[in-house]
PDB file of C-alpha atoms in Angstrom:
ATOM      1  CA  MET W 861     -19.938   9.668  10.876  1.00 29.00           C
ATOM      2  CA  ALA W 862     -17.670   8.252   8.196  1.00 31.00           C
ATOM      3  CA  SER W 863     -16.260  10.708   5.698  1.00 27.00           C
ATOM      4  CA  TYR W 864     -16.264   9.085   2.265  1.00 27.00           C
ATOM      5  CA  THR W 865     -14.342  10.349  -0.719  1.00 31.00           C
ATOM      6  CA  THR W 866     -15.291   9.704  -4.316  1.00 29.00           C
ATOM      7  CA  MET W 867     -15.553   6.014  -4.956  1.00 34.00           C
ATOM      8  CA  LEU W 868     -12.811   4.346  -7.006  1.00 36.00           C
ATOM      9  CA  THR W 869     -10.783   7.508  -7.516  1.00 34.00           C
ATOM     10  CA  LEU W 870      -8.442   5.982  -4.961  1.00 34.00           C
ATOM     11  CA  LEU W 871      -8.374   2.558  -6.568  1.00 35.00           C
ATOM     12  CA  PRO W 872      -4.859   2.517  -8.077  1.00 33.00           C
ATOM     13  CA  ILE W 873      -3.284   2.933  -4.668  1.00 37.00           C
ATOM     14  CA  PHE W 874      -3.573  -0.860  -4.502  1.00 36.00           C
ATOM     15  CA  LEU W 875      -0.951  -1.064  -7.206  1.00 36.00           C
ATOM     16  CA  LEU W 876       1.212   1.590  -5.652  1.00 35.00           C
ATOM     17  CA  CYS W 877       1.225  -0.147  -2.301  1.00 35.00           C
ATOM     18  CA  PHE W 878       2.980  -3.239  -3.573  1.00 32.00           C
ATOM     19  CA  VAL W 879       6.460  -1.733  -3.497  1.00 31.00           C
ATOM     20  CA  VAL W 880       6.364  -1.310   0.272  1.00 31.00           C
ATOM     21  CA  ALA W 881       3.919  -3.977   1.387  1.00 33.00           C
ATOM     22  CA  ALA W 882       4.938  -6.335   4.160  1.00 36.00           C
ATOM     23  CA  ALA W 883       5.785  -9.909   3.264  1.00 39.00           C
ATOM     24  CA  SER W 884       5.044 -13.022   5.253  1.00 51.00           C
ATOM     25  CA  THR W 885       6.557 -16.478   5.209  1.00 45.00           C
ATOM     26  CA  ALA W 886       3.464 -18.063   6.717  1.00 69.00           C
ATOM     27  CA  ASP W 887       2.440 -21.547   5.625  1.00 91.00           C
ATOM     28  CA  LEU W 888      -0.277 -21.065   3.009  1.00 96.00           C
ATOM     29  CA  ASN W 889      -1.834 -24.319   4.179  1.00 96.00           C
ATOM     30  CA  GLN W 890      -2.834 -22.509   7.368  1.00 95.00           C
ATOM     31  CA  ASP W 891      -4.693 -19.726   5.562  1.00 95.00           C
ATOM     32  CA  PHE W 892      -6.114 -21.239   2.360  1.00 97.00           C
ATOM     33  CA  GLU W 893      -7.871 -24.280   0.983  1.00 97.00           C
ATOM     34  CA  ILE W 894      -8.205 -25.485  -2.594  1.00 98.00           C
ATOM     35  CA  THR W 895     -11.863 -25.344  -3.631  1.00 98.00           C
ATOM     36  CA  TRP W 896     -11.982 -26.546  -7.231  1.00 98.00           C
ATOM     37  CA  GLY W 897      -9.894 -27.649 -10.194  1.00 98.00           C
ATOM     38  CA  ASP W 898      -9.495 -31.422  -9.741  1.00 97.00           C
ATOM     39  CA  GLY W 899      -5.787 -31.257  -8.898  1.00 97.00           C
ATOM     40  CA  ARG W 900      -4.952 -28.203 -11.006  1.00 97.00           C
ATOM     41  CA  ALA W 901      -4.447 -26.053  -7.892  1.00 98.00           C
ATOM     42  CA  LYS W 902      -1.529 -26.996  -5.652  1.00 97.00           C
ATOM     43  CA  ILE W 903       0.153 -25.839  -2.457  1.00 97.00           C
ATOM     44  CA  LEU W 904       3.859 -26.616  -2.765  1.00 97.00           C
ATOM     45  CA  ASN W 905       7.202 -26.295  -0.968  1.00 95.00           C
ATOM     46  CA  ASN W 906       5.834 -26.884   2.527  1.00 94.00           C
ATOM     47  CA  GLY W 907       3.223 -24.194   2.083  1.00 96.00           C
ATOM     48  CA  GLU W 908       5.473 -21.484   0.633  1.00 96.00           C
ATOM     49  CA  LEU W 909       3.935 -21.477  -2.859  1.00 97.00           C
ATOM     50  CA  LEU W 910       0.422 -21.868  -4.272  1.00 98.00           C
ATOM     51  CA  THR W 911      -0.230 -22.350  -7.989  1.00 98.00           C
ATOM     52  CA  LEU W 912      -3.404 -22.297 -10.070  1.00 98.00           C
ATOM     53  CA  SER W 913      -3.504 -23.898 -13.512  1.00 98.00           C
ATOM     54  CA  LEU W 914      -5.904 -23.750 -16.444  1.00 98.00           C
ATOM     55  CA  ASP W 915      -6.247 -26.158 -19.344  1.00 98.00           C
ATOM     56  CA  LYS W 916      -9.011 -26.735 -21.861  1.00 97.00           C
ATOM     57  CA  ALA W 917     -10.922 -28.965 -19.446  1.00 97.00           C
ATOM     58  CA  SER W 918     -10.962 -26.727 -16.370  1.00 98.00           C
ATOM     59  CA  GLY W 919      -9.495 -23.873 -14.388  1.00 98.00           C
ATOM     60  CA  SER W 920      -8.935 -23.889 -10.634  1.00 98.00           C
ATOM     61  CA  GLY W 921      -9.377 -21.834  -7.498  1.00 98.00           C
ATOM     62  CA  PHE W 922      -8.909 -21.423  -3.759  1.00 98.00           C
ATOM     63  CA  GLN W 923     -10.384 -19.514  -0.841  1.00 98.00           C
ATOM     64  CA  SER W 924      -9.280 -18.358   2.596  1.00 97.00           C
ATOM     65  CA  LYS W 925     -10.174 -20.378   5.647  1.00 96.00           C
ATOM     66  CA  HIS W 926     -11.025 -17.199   7.549  1.00 95.00           C
ATOM     67  CA  GLU W 927     -13.540 -14.444   6.940  1.00 95.00           C
ATOM     68  CA  TYR W 928     -12.432 -10.840   7.484  1.00 94.00           C
ATOM     69  CA  LEU W 929     -14.289  -7.679   8.411  1.00 91.00           C
ATOM     70  CA  PHE W 930     -11.672  -4.984   7.685  1.00 89.00           C
ATOM     71  CA  GLY W 931      -7.951  -5.414   7.274  1.00 90.00           C
ATOM     72  CA  LYS W 932      -4.801  -4.850   5.257  1.00 87.00           C
ATOM     73  CA  ILE W 933      -4.219  -7.892   3.096  1.00 86.00           C
ATOM     74  CA  ASP W 934      -1.161  -8.546   0.942  1.00 88.00           C
ATOM     75  CA  MET W 935      -0.460 -11.334  -1.541  1.00 90.00           C
ATOM     76  CA  GLN W 936       2.408 -11.748  -3.963  1.00 91.00           C
ATOM     77  CA  LEU W 937       1.291 -12.903  -7.432  1.00 93.00           C
ATOM     78  CA  LYS W 938       3.129 -13.842 -10.596  1.00 97.00           C
ATOM     79  CA  LEU W 939       0.698 -13.947 -13.494  1.00 97.00           C
ATOM     80  CA  VAL W 940       0.426 -16.300 -16.472  1.00 97.00           C
ATOM     81  CA  PRO W 941       3.406 -15.632 -18.784  1.00 95.00           C
ATOM     82  CA  GLY W 942       3.598 -15.633 -22.577  1.00 95.00           C
ATOM     83  CA  ASN W 943       0.450 -15.745 -24.663  1.00 95.00           C
ATOM     84  CA  SER W 944      -2.180 -15.471 -21.937  1.00 96.00           C
ATOM     85  CA  ALA W 945      -4.965 -14.145 -24.198  1.00 96.00           C
ATOM     86  CA  GLY W 946      -8.421 -15.268 -23.090  1.00 97.00           C
ATOM     87  CA  THR W 947      -7.406 -16.060 -19.518  1.00 97.00           C
ATOM     88  CA  VAL W 948      -8.481 -14.226 -16.382  1.00 97.00           C
ATOM     89  CA  THR W 949      -6.757 -14.416 -13.015  1.00 97.00           C
ATOM     90  CA  ALA W 950      -9.167 -13.134 -10.373  1.00 95.00           C
ATOM     91  CA  TYR W 951      -8.181 -12.193  -6.812  1.00 93.00           C
ATOM     92  CA  TYR W 952     -10.878 -10.732  -4.629  1.00 94.00           C
ATOM     93  CA  LEU W 953     -12.722 -10.432  -1.339  1.00 95.00           C
ATOM     94  CA  SER W 954     -16.368 -11.458  -1.341  1.00 96.00           C
ATOM     95  CA  SER W 955     -19.245 -12.217   0.992  1.00 95.00           C
ATOM     96  CA  LYS W 956     -22.105 -14.569   0.166  1.00 93.00           C
ATOM     97  CA  GLY W 957     -25.790 -14.149  -0.609  1.00 92.00           C
ATOM     98  CA  SER W 958     -27.880 -12.140  -3.050  1.00 93.00           C
ATOM     99  CA  THR W 959     -26.755  -8.805  -1.562  1.00 92.00           C
ATOM    100  CA  TRP W 960     -23.069  -9.640  -1.416  1.00 94.00           C
ATOM    101  CA  ASP W 961     -20.132  -7.230  -1.103  1.00 93.00           C
ATOM    102  CA  GLU W 962     -17.008  -7.658  -3.220  1.00 93.00           C
ATOM    103  CA  ILE W 963     -13.645  -5.964  -3.777  1.00 91.00           C
ATOM    104  CA  ASP W 964     -12.377  -7.260  -7.066  1.00 89.00           C
ATOM    105  CA  PHE W 965      -9.088  -7.512  -8.971  1.00 87.00           C
ATOM    106  CA  GLU W 966      -9.182  -9.255 -12.362  1.00 92.00           C
ATOM    107  CA  PHE W 967      -6.052  -9.548 -14.484  1.00 94.00           C
ATOM    108  CA  LEU W 968      -6.950  -9.912 -18.158  1.00 96.00           C
ATOM    109  CA  GLY W 969      -4.439 -11.862 -20.227  1.00 95.00           C
ATOM    110  CA  ASN W 970      -3.143 -10.707 -23.581  1.00 93.00           C
ATOM    111  CA  LEU W 971      -1.016 -11.720 -26.548  1.00 91.00           C
ATOM    112  CA  SER W 972       2.712 -12.039 -25.946  1.00 86.00           C
ATOM    113  CA  GLY W 973       4.284  -8.591 -25.772  1.00 84.00           C
ATOM    114  CA  ASP W 974       1.030  -6.768 -25.098  1.00 90.00           C
ATOM    115  CA  PRO W 975       0.415  -5.475 -21.574  1.00 92.00           C
ATOM    116  CA  TYR W 976      -1.868  -7.094 -19.051  1.00 94.00           C
ATOM    117  CA  ILE W 977      -5.022  -5.150 -18.212  1.00 94.00           C
ATOM    118  CA  LEU W 978      -6.064  -4.761 -14.585  1.00 91.00           C
ATOM    119  CA  HIS W 979      -9.870  -4.750 -14.380  1.00 90.00           C
ATOM    120  CA  THR W 980     -11.349  -3.648 -11.059  1.00 87.00           C
ATOM    121  CA  ASN W 981     -14.824  -3.520  -9.627  1.00 88.00           C
ATOM    122  CA  VAL W 982     -16.538  -3.108  -6.283  1.00 85.00           C
ATOM    123  CA  PHE W 983     -19.905  -4.535  -5.330  1.00 89.00           C
ATOM    124  CA  SER W 984     -21.977  -3.287  -2.417  1.00 86.00           C
ATOM    125  CA  GLN W 985     -25.244  -4.988  -1.500  1.00 89.00           C
ATOM    126  CA  GLY W 986     -25.125  -6.982  -4.729  1.00 90.00           C
ATOM    127  CA  LYS W 987     -24.641  -4.033  -7.071  1.00 88.00           C
ATOM    128  CA  GLY W 988     -21.477  -3.538  -9.097  1.00 87.00           C
ATOM    129  CA  ASN W 989     -21.094  -1.718 -12.439  1.00 86.00           C
ATOM    130  CA  ARG W 990     -18.177   0.303 -11.071  1.00 86.00           C
ATOM    131  CA  GLU W 991     -15.401  -0.886 -13.343  1.00 90.00           C
ATOM    132  CA  GLN W 992     -12.086   0.757 -14.053  1.00 90.00           C
ATOM    133  CA  GLN W 993      -9.280  -0.590 -16.229  1.00 92.00           C
ATOM    134  CA  PHE W 994      -5.558   0.112 -16.317  1.00 90.00           C
ATOM    135  CA  TYR W 995      -2.594  -1.077 -18.310  1.00 92.00           C
ATOM    136  CA  LEU W 996       0.127  -2.338 -16.001  1.00 88.00           C
ATOM    137  CA  TRP W 997       3.362  -0.390 -16.359  1.00 85.00           C
ATOM    138  CA  PHE W 998       5.529  -3.376 -15.398  1.00 87.00           C
ATOM    139  CA  ASP W 999       5.703  -7.021 -16.439  1.00 92.00           C
ATOM    140  CA  PRO W1000       3.561  -8.918 -13.882  1.00 93.00           C
ATOM    141  CA  THR W1001       4.756 -12.268 -15.239  1.00 95.00           C
ATOM    142  CA  ALA W1002       8.514 -11.845 -14.820  1.00 94.00           C
ATOM    143  CA  ASP W1003       8.493 -11.822 -11.029  1.00 94.00           C
ATOM    144  CA  PHE W1004       6.232 -11.721  -8.013  1.00 94.00           C
ATOM    145  CA  HIS W1005       4.573  -8.410  -7.097  1.00 90.00           C
ATOM    146  CA  THR W1006       2.594  -7.741  -3.942  1.00 85.00           C
ATOM    147  CA  TYR W1007      -1.019  -6.633  -4.413  1.00 87.00           C
ATOM    148  CA  SER W1008      -2.575  -5.059  -1.316  1.00 84.00           C
ATOM    149  CA  ILE W1009      -6.105  -4.290  -0.218  1.00 84.00           C
ATOM    150  CA  LEU W1010      -6.626  -1.922   2.696  1.00 83.00           C
ATOM    151  CA  TRP W1011     -10.205  -1.947   3.953  1.00 86.00           C
ATOM    152  CA  ASN W1012     -11.333  -0.171   7.089  1.00 82.00           C
ATOM    153  CA  SER W1013     -14.629   1.189   8.369  1.00 77.00           C
ATOM    154  CA  GLN W1014     -14.255   4.459   6.445  1.00 72.00           C
ATOM    155  CA  ARG W1015     -12.523   3.537   3.220  1.00 74.00           C
ATOM    156  CA  ILE W1016     -11.174   0.725   1.074  1.00 74.00           C
ATOM    157  CA  ILE W1017      -8.523   2.930  -0.438  1.00 68.00           C
ATOM    158  CA  PHE W1018     -11.099   3.206  -2.957  1.00 40.00           C
ATOM    159  CA  SER W1019     -13.802   4.911  -1.019  1.00 29.00           C
ATOM    160  CA  LEU W1020     -17.497   5.662  -1.352  1.00 30.00           C
ATOM    161  CA  ASN W1021     -19.656   8.745  -1.356  1.00 29.00           C
ATOM    162  CA  GLY W1022     -23.412   8.457  -1.380  1.00 40.00           C
ATOM    163  CA  VAL W1023     -23.663   4.707  -2.016  1.00 58.00           C
ATOM    164  CA  PRO W1024     -23.784   1.716   0.344  1.00 62.00           C
ATOM    165  CA  PHE W1025     -20.394   0.951   1.859  1.00 67.00           C
ATOM    166  CA  PRO W1026     -19.128  -2.602   2.497  1.00 77.00           C
ATOM    167  CA  LYS W1027     -18.751  -2.484   6.270  1.00 76.00           C
ATOM    168  CA  SER W1028     -21.112  -5.055   7.755  1.00 83.00           C
ATOM    169  CA  GLN W1029     -20.563  -8.293   5.828  1.00 91.00           C
ATOM    170  CA  PRO W1030     -17.409 -10.304   6.532  1.00 93.00           C
ATOM    171  CA  MET W1031     -15.665 -11.512   3.376  1.00 95.00           C
ATOM    172  CA  ARG W1032     -13.366 -14.353   2.405  1.00 96.00           C
ATOM    173  CA  ILE W1033     -10.432 -14.085   0.034  1.00 95.00           C
ATOM    174  CA  TYR W1034     -10.929 -15.953  -3.229  1.00 96.00           C
ATOM    175  CA  SER W1035      -8.803 -16.488  -6.289  1.00 97.00           C
ATOM    176  CA  SER W1036      -9.320 -18.362  -9.531  1.00 98.00           C
ATOM    177  CA  LEU W1037      -7.792 -18.845 -12.961  1.00 97.00           C
ATOM    178  CA  TRP W1038     -10.340 -19.421 -15.703  1.00 97.00           C
ATOM    179  CA  ASN W1039     -11.079 -19.134 -19.387  1.00 97.00           C
ATOM    180  CA  ALA W1040     -12.976 -16.013 -20.462  1.00 95.00           C
ATOM    181  CA  ASP W1041     -12.068 -15.776 -24.133  1.00 96.00           C
ATOM    182  CA  ASP W1042     -15.581 -14.600 -24.958  1.00 96.00           C
ATOM    183  CA  TRP W1043     -14.723 -11.171 -23.501  1.00 93.00           C
ATOM    184  CA  ALA W1044     -11.338 -10.933 -21.744  1.00 94.00           C
ATOM    185  CA  THR W1045      -8.986  -9.991 -24.590  1.00 94.00           C
ATOM    186  CA  ARG W1046     -10.027  -7.277 -27.067  1.00 91.00           C
ATOM    187  CA  GLY W1047     -13.661  -7.885 -26.293  1.00 91.00           C
ATOM    188  CA  GLY W1048     -13.435 -11.559 -27.184  1.00 93.00           C
ATOM    189  CA  LEU W1049     -11.768 -11.117 -30.577  1.00 94.00           C
ATOM    190  CA  VAL W1050      -8.628 -12.944 -29.415  1.00 94.00           C
ATOM    191  CA  LYS W1051      -9.299 -16.499 -28.269  1.00 96.00           C
ATOM    192  CA  THR W1052      -7.344 -18.713 -25.904  1.00 97.00           C
ATOM    193  CA  ASP W1053      -4.544 -20.619 -27.606  1.00 97.00           C
ATOM    194  CA  TRP W1054      -4.894 -24.002 -25.945  1.00 97.00           C
ATOM    195  CA  SER W1055      -1.615 -25.202 -27.466  1.00 96.00           C
ATOM    196  CA  GLN W1056       0.016 -23.002 -24.787  1.00 96.00           C
ATOM    197  CA  ALA W1057      -1.779 -24.776 -21.917  1.00 97.00           C
ATOM    198  CA  PRO W1058      -1.475 -25.356 -19.075  1.00 97.00           C
ATOM    199  CA  PHE W1059      -1.519 -21.717 -18.016  1.00 97.00           C
ATOM    200  CA  THR W1060      -0.230 -21.139 -14.479  1.00 97.00           C
ATOM    201  CA  ALA W1061      -0.455 -18.290 -11.981  1.00 97.00           C
ATOM    202  CA  SER W1062       1.565 -18.412  -8.742  1.00 97.00           C
ATOM    203  CA  TYR W1063       1.069 -17.015  -5.247  1.00 96.00           C
ATOM    204  CA  LYS W1064       3.248 -16.631  -2.169  1.00 96.00           C
ATOM    205  CA  ASN W1065       3.933 -14.506   0.934  1.00 94.00           C
ATOM    206  CA  PHE W1066       0.396 -13.916   2.087  1.00 94.00           C
ATOM    207  CA  ASN W1067       0.068 -11.462   4.955  1.00 91.00           C
ATOM    208  CA  ALA W1068      -3.106 -10.269   6.684  1.00 90.00           C
ATOM    209  CA  GLU W1069      -3.196  -7.560   9.328  1.00 89.00           C
ATOM    210  CA  ALA W1070      -6.906  -7.969   9.706  1.00 91.00           C
ATOM    211  CA  CYS W1071      -9.955  -8.462  11.873  1.00 91.00           C
ATOM    212  CA  VAL W1072     -10.882 -12.139  11.671  1.00 92.00           C
ATOM    213  CA  TRP W1073     -14.621 -12.790  11.915  1.00 91.00           C
ATOM    214  CA  THR W1074     -15.521 -15.889  13.920  1.00 90.00           C
ATOM    215  CA  SER W1075     -18.912 -16.974  15.266  1.00 86.00           C
ATOM    216  CA  GLY W1076     -20.403 -13.530  14.731  1.00 87.00           C
ATOM    217  CA  ALA W1077     -17.619 -11.611  16.456  1.00 88.00           C
ATOM    218  CA  SER W1078     -14.508  -9.724  15.350  1.00 87.00           C
ATOM    219  CA  SER W1079     -11.002 -10.374  16.656  1.00 87.00           C
ATOM    220  CA  CYS W1080     -10.479  -6.584  16.760  1.00 83.00           C
ATOM    221  CA  SER W1081     -11.543  -4.246  19.495  1.00 63.00           C
ATOM    222  CA  SER W1082     -13.086  -0.899  18.587  1.00 50.00           C
ATOM    223  CA  ALA W1083      -9.698   0.813  18.654  1.00 45.00           C
ATOM    224  CA  THR W1084      -6.992  -1.661  17.799  1.00 45.00           C
ATOM    225  CA  SER W1085      -6.055  -5.147  16.699  1.00 43.00           C
ATOM    226  CA  SER W1086      -3.459  -7.324  18.327  1.00 43.00           C
ATOM    227  CA  ASN W1087      -2.181  -8.515  14.944  1.00 49.00           C
ATOM    228  CA  ALA W1088      -2.421  -5.261  13.039  1.00 48.00           C
ATOM    229  CA  ASN W1089       0.581  -3.129  14.020  1.00 48.00           C
ATOM    230  CA  ASN W1090      -1.452  -1.451  16.785  1.00 55.00           C
ATOM    231  CA  GLY W1091      -4.273  -0.896  14.306  1.00 69.00           C
ATOM    232  CA  ALA W1092      -2.647   1.847  12.220  1.00 77.00           C
ATOM    233  CA  TRP W1093      -4.441   0.639   9.095  1.00 79.00           C
ATOM    234  CA  LEU W1094      -7.817   1.072  10.825  1.00 76.00           C
ATOM    235  CA  SER W1095      -7.696   4.805  10.133  1.00 76.00           C
ATOM    236  CA  GLN W1096      -5.163   4.942   7.284  1.00 78.00           C
ATOM    237  CA  ASP W1097      -5.755   7.440   4.499  1.00 75.00           C
ATOM    238  CA  LEU W1098      -3.786   8.665   1.476  1.00 75.00           C
ATOM    239  CA  ASP W1099      -0.887  10.990   2.136  1.00 80.00           C
ATOM    240  CA  SER W1100       0.205  13.613  -0.388  1.00 85.00           C
ATOM    241  CA  THR W1101       2.814  11.314  -1.949  1.00 84.00           C
ATOM    242  CA  SER W1102       0.225   8.591  -2.540  1.00 79.00           C
ATOM    243  CA  GLN W1103      -2.176  11.115  -4.015  1.00 82.00           C
ATOM    244  CA  ASP W1104       0.513  12.247  -6.468  1.00 87.00           C
ATOM    245  CA  ARG W1105       1.246   8.641  -7.458  1.00 84.00           C
ATOM    246  CA  LEU W1106      -2.456   8.040  -7.914  1.00 82.00           C
ATOM    247  CA  LYS W1107      -2.781  10.981 -10.297  1.00 86.00           C
ATOM    248  CA  TRP W1108       0.231   9.698 -12.267  1.00 87.00           C
ATOM    249  CA  VAL W1109      -1.374   6.274 -12.733  1.00 86.00           C
ATOM    250  CA  GLN W1110      -4.724   7.753 -13.729  1.00 87.00           C
ATOM    251  CA  THR W1111      -3.115  10.130 -16.210  1.00 92.00           C
ATOM    252  CA  ASN W1112      -0.806   7.624 -17.866  1.00 93.00           C
ATOM    253  CA  TYR W1113      -2.380   4.166 -17.560  1.00 91.00           C
ATOM    254  CA  MET W1114      -6.145   4.371 -17.053  1.00 93.00           C
ATOM    255  CA  ILE W1115      -7.992   3.106 -20.135  1.00 93.00           C
ATOM    256  CA  TYR W1116     -11.570   2.899 -18.813  1.00 94.00           C
ATOM    257  CA  ASN W1117     -13.438   4.718 -16.050  1.00 93.00           C
ATOM    258  CA  TYR W1118     -17.131   4.097 -15.487  1.00 93.00           C
ATOM    259  CA  CYS W1119     -17.404   7.621 -14.091  1.00 91.00           C
ATOM    260  CA  ALA W1120     -16.585   9.008 -17.553  1.00 93.00           C
ATOM    261  CA  ASP W1121     -18.880   6.673 -19.529  1.00 94.00           C
ATOM    262  CA  THR W1122     -21.873   8.895 -20.261  1.00 94.00           C
ATOM    263  CA  LYS W1123     -23.105   6.545 -23.002  1.00 94.00           C
ATOM    264  CA  ARG W1124     -23.411   3.749 -20.470  1.00 93.00           C
ATOM    265  CA  PHE W1125     -25.341   5.954 -18.060  1.00 92.00           C
ATOM    266  CA  PRO W1126     -27.585   8.120 -20.292  1.00 93.00           C
ATOM    267  CA  GLN W1127     -29.818   9.013 -17.340  1.00 91.00           C
ATOM    268  CA  GLY W1128     -26.861  10.433 -15.446  1.00 91.00           C
ATOM    269  CA  LEU W1129     -23.630   9.186 -13.911  1.00 91.00           C
ATOM    270  CA  PRO W1130     -23.760   7.289 -10.586  1.00 86.00           C
ATOM    271  CA  VAL W1131     -23.961   9.601  -7.606  1.00 82.00           C
ATOM    272  CA  GLU W1132     -20.447   8.848  -6.393  1.00 79.00           C
ATOM    273  CA  CYS W1133     -19.054  10.069  -9.729  1.00 83.00           C
ATOM    274  CA  THR W1134     -20.564  13.516  -9.385  1.00 77.00           C
ATOM    275  CA  ALA W1135     -20.225  14.066  -5.654  1.00 65.00           C
ATOM    276  CA  SER W1136     -17.783  16.741  -4.591  1.00 51.00           C
TER     277      SER W1136
END
């Protein structure tokens, strides 16, 4: 039986992983396809770079060609620089249907000089409402940083206790850049400055040590994966160093935690928030 720890208390490990995450020089054309934006999304430099752009008429987006059921997935992102208020860059895994699963990063733009906010959520069987928010303690627009999701049959490196766990629906990788100035920056008080458009986010060095789902079957055996470093990630957990880093992020940079929002849940906090 899977042993689940409290959901989302492990979430910031995604950010902490980026300093050691593996990089790949794979051709992004092999892994991704542009899905919308009418030319605003581009794969450049023989597949080494992917960019999404947003102007007043439209944003843009892409998705992975493969579906995955468990894996360690890395992508280097450089977010919209300057006055990015009102914009949202989303990068996430998601299945389809009315009871979808989703592992969600959203980067909320801000005025020049103010920090980006990382907004996270997880959906299981169509239910979300598990948001946390963090200020980033580095400039995500000055250079590329690698954002990693580790998802195995027991944990996502934000794990679950007492709620449905995303472990049966394969998910694609999606990303989009879009206007959300009705809520993204200071609750919608700061609007998008379209004189700064086009806004551009950039992607490179995608790497997936993952179980690819094809025709109802996984590329991984029950114990290992031929493309996953002998499957070490299949049972990976937090070591003591990662736990210490996690506590540091939560103490210094967390600005919202649904598990502490008693006004939002007057009938009682979700079960995973109170489980031991």
